[in-house]
CSV table of C-alpha atoms in Angstrom, one decimal:
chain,number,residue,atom,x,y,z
A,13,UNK,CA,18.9,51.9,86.1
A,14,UNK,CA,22.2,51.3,84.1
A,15,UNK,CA,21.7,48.9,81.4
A,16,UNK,CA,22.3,45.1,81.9
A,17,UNK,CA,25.0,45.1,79.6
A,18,UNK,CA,23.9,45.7,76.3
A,19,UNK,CA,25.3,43.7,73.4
A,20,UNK,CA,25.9,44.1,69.7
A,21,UNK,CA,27.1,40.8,68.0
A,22,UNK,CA,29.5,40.9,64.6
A,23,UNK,CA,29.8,37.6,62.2
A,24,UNK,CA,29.2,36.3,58.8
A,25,UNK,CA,26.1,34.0,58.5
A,26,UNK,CA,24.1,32.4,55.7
A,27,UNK,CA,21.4,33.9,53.8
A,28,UNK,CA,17.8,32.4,53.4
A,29,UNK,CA,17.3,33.3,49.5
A,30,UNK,CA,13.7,33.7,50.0
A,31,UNK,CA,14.2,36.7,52.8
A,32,UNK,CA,16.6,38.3,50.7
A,33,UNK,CA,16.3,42.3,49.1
A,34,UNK,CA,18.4,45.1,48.0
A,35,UNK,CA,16.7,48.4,49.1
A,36,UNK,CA,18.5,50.9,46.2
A,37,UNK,CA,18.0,54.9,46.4
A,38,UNK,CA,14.4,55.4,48.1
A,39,UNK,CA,13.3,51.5,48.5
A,40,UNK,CA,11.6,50.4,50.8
A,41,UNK,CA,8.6,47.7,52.1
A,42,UNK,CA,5.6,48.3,53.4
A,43,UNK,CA,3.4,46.4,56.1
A,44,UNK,CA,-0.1,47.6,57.1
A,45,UNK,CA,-1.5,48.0,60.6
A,46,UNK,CA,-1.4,44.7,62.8
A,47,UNK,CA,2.6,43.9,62.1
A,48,UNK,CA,3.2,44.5,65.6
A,49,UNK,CA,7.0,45.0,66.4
A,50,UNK,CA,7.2,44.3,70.0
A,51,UNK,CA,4.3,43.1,72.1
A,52,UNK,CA,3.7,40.5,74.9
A,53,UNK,CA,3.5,37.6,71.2
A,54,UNK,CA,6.4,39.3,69.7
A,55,UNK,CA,8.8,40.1,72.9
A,56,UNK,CA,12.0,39.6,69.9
A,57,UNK,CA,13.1,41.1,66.9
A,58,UNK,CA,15.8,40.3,64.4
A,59,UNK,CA,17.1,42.2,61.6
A,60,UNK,CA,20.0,41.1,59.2
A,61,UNK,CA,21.3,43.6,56.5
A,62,UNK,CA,24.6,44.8,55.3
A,63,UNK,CA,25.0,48.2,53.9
A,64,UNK,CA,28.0,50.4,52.1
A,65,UNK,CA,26.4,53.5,53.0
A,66,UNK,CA,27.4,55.4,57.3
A,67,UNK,CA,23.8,56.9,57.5
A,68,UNK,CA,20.2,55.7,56.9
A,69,UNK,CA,17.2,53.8,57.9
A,70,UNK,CA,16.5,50.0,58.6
A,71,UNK,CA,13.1,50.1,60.8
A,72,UNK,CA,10.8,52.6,60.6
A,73,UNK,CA,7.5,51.6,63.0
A,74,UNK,CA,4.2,53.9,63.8
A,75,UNK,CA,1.5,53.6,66.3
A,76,UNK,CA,-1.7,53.4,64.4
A,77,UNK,CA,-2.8,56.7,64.8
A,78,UNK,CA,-0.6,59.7,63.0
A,79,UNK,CA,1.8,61.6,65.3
A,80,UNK,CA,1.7,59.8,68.3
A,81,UNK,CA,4.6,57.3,68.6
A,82,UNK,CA,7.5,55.5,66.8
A,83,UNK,CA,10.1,53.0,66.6
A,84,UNK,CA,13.0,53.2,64.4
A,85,UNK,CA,16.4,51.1,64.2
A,86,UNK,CA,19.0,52.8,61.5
A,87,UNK,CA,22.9,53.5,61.3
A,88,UNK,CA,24.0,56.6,61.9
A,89,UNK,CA,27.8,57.6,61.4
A,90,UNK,CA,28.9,53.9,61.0
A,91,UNK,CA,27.2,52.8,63.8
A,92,UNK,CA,23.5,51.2,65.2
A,93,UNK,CA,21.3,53.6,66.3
A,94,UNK,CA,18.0,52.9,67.9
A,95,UNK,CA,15.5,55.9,68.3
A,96,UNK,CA,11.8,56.0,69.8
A,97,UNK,CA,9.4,58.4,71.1
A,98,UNK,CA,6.3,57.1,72.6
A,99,UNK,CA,3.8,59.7,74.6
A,100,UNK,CA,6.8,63.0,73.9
A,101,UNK,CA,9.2,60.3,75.8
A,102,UNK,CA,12.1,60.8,73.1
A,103,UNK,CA,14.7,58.1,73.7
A,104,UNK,CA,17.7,57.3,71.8
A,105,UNK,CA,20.5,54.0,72.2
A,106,UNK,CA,23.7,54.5,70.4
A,107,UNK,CA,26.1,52.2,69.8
A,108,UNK,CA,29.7,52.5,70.9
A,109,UNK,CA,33.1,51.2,70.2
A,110,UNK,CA,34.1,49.9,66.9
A,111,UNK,CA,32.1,51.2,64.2
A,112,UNK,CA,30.5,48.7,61.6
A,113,UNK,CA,32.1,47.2,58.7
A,114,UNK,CA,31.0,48.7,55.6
A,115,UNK,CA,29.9,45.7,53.1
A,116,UNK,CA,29.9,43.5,56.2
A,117,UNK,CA,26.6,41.1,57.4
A,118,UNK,CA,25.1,42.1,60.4
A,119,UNK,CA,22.4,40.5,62.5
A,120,UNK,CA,20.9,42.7,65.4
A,121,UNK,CA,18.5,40.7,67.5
A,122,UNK,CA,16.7,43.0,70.5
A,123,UNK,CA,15.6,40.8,73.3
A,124,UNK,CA,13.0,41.2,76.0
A,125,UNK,CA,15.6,40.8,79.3
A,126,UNK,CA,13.4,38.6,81.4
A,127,UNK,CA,9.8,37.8,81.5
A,128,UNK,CA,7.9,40.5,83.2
A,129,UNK,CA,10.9,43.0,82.8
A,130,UNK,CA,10.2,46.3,80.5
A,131,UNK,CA,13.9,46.2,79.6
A,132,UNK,CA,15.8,44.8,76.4
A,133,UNK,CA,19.0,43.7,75.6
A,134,UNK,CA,20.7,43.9,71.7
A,135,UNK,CA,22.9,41.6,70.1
A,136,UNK,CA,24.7,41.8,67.1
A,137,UNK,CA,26.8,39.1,65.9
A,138,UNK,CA,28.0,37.5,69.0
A,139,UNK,CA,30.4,39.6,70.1
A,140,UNK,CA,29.5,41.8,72.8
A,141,UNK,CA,29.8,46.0,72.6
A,142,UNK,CA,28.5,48.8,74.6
A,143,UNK,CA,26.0,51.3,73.9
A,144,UNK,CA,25.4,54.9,75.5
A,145,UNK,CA,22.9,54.1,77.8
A,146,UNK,CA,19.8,51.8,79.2
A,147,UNK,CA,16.9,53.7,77.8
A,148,UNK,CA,14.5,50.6,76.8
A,149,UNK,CA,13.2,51.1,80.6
A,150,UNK,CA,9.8,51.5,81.6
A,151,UNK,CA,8.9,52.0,78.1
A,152,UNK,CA,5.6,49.6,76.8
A,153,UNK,CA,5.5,48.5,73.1
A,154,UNK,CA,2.0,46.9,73.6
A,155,UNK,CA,0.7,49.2,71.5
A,156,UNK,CA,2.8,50.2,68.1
A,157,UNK,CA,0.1,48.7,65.9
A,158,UNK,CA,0.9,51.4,63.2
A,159,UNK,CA,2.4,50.9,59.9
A,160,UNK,CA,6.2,48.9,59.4
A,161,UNK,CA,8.7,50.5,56.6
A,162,UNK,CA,11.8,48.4,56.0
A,163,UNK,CA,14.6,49.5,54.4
A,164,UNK,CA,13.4,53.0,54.1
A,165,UNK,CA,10.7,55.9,54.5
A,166,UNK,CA,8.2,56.8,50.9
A,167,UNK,CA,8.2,60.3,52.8
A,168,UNK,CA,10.9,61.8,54.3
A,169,UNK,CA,8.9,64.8,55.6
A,170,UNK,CA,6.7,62.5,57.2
A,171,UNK,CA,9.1,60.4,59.6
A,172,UNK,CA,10.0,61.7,62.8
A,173,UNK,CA,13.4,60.7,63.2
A,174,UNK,CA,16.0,63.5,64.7
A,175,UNK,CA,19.4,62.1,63.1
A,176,UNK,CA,18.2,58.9,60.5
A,177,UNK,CA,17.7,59.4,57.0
A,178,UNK,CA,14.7,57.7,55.2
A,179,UNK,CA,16.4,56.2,52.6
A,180,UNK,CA,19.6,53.4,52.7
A,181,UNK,CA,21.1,51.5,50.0
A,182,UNK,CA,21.0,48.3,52.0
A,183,UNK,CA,20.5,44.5,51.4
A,184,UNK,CA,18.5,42.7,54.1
A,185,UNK,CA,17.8,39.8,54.2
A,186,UNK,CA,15.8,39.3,57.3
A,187,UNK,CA,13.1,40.7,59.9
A,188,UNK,CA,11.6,38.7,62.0
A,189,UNK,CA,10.1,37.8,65.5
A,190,UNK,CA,9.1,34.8,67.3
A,191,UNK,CA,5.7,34.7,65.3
A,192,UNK,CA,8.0,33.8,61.8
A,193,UNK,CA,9.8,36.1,59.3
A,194,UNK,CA,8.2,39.0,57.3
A,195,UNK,CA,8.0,38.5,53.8
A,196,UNK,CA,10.5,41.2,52.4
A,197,UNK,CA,9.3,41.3,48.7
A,198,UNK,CA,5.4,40.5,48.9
A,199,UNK,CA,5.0,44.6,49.8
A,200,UNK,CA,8.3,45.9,48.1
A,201,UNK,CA,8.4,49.2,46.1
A,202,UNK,CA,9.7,49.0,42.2
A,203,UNK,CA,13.5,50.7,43.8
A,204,UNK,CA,14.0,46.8,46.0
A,205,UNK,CA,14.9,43.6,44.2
A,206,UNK,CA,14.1,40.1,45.2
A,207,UNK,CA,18.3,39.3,45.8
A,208,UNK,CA,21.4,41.0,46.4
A,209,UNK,CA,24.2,41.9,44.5
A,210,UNK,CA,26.5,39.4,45.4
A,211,UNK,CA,30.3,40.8,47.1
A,212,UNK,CA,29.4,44.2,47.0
A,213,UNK,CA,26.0,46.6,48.1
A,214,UNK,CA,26.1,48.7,44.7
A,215,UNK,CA,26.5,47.0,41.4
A,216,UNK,CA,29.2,48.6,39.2
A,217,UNK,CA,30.3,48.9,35.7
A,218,UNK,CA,33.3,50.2,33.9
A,219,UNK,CA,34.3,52.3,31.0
A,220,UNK,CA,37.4,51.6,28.9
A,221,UNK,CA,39.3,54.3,26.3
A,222,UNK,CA,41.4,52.5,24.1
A,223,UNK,CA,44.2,53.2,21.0
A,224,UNK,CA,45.8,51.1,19.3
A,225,UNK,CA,48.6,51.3,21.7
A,226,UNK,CA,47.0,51.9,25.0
A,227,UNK,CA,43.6,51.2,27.3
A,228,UNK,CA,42.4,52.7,30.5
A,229,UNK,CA,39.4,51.5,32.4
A,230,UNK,CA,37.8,52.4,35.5
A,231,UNK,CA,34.9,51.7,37.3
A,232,UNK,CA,31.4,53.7,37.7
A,233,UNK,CA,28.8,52.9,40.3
A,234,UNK,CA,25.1,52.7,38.6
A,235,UNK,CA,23.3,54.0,41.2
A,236,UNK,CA,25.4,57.5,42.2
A,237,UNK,CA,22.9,60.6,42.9
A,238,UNK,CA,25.9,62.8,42.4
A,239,UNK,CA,27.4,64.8,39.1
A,240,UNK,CA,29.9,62.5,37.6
A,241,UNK,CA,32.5,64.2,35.8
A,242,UNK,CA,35.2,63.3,33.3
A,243,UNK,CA,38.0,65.3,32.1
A,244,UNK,CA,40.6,63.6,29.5
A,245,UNK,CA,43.0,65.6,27.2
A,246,UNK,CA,44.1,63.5,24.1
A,247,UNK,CA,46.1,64.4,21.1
A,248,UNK,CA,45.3,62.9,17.4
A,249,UNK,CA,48.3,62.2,14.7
């Protein structure tokens, strides 16, 4: 069955300062067994976050028994991706169209269609994109009673994601379903902070070489994984 039109919304919105963390290199939160995504009580699920990085993991959930299920929402080159295998059913929903804004808000809401329906619909931001294909069908959530990982995966070995990686620089400041919002910070790791940096995902700094007659300055992230080099040639009287 094709998909009921799927649809991705794209807008700036206001923050709720108490849902509010910044998932740096390998953050992440962690909910025990019982924080049950999607179920007949929890037919919805929102997720807000805004992230200068293309690749990496927003949602990671488990059934409660190792190996046998998941549910993970991520971005993957610039755009959502939505990933889930339950019972060796591996489905994947893409999105398509514009890519996302880096630095920008989102807020991705997945929607039960219609009551008694086994499809879902996404939104994101009010404005209404396409994705690859319908593959919420047939599929039941009743029972991904598993751990919940926001922001991130502590082992990157263990996830079974084909294309997301586990870790996202990322602020979010929101998940939550009809049953109320998760707390983001009550189960953080020591690499997420209770607020975002505020214009920008990754706070910088900036070095400055000066003379008496002259002064360069440029700016360095604080949180790069990569070699930084620098290579000046100067000349002394």
């Amino acid at each position: 069955m094709l998909l009921q039109l799927v649809t991705l919304l794209l807008c700036t919105f206001g923050l709720a300062s108490s849902q509010e963390a910044y998932y740096g290199y390998h953050g992440y939160s962690f909910f025990s067994s019982g924080s049950q995504v999607l179920s007949r009580g929890n037919e919805s699920l929102s997720i807000s976050f805004r992230s200068c990085q293309s690749d990496g993991l927003l949602l990671y959930a488990t059934e409660s028994s190792p190996g046998t299920g998941y549910f993970s929402i991520g971005i993957y080159q610039s755009r959502i991706l939505i990933e889930f295998n339950f019972g060796n059913d591996l489905r994947e929903i893409i999105q398509t169209g514009s890519s996302l804004i880096s630095n920008s808000w989102y807020r991705l809401d997945l929607l039960r269609l219609n009551e008694g329906s086994s499809g879902f619909s996404l939104l994101l931001n009010n404005e209404s994109l396409s994705v690859q294909s319908d593959n919420f069908e047939g599929i039941n959530f009743e029972f991904l009673d598993g751990p919940l990982y926001i922001g991130g995966h502590p082992n990157p070995v263990a996830i079974s994601v084909l294309r997301l990686r586990s870790t996202l620089d990322a602020c979010i400041s929101e998940v939550s379903t009809p049953a109320g919002s998760i707390d983001l910070i009550s189960a953080a790791s020591p690499n997420v902070v209770s607020s975002c940096p505020a214009g920008q995902c990754q706070i910088s700094t900036s070095l400055t070489f000066s003379s008496l007659h002259s002064s360069v300055s440029f700016p360095l992230t604080g949180r790069s994984t990569s070699f930084l080099k620098l290579q000046f040639y100067f000349q002394t009287r």
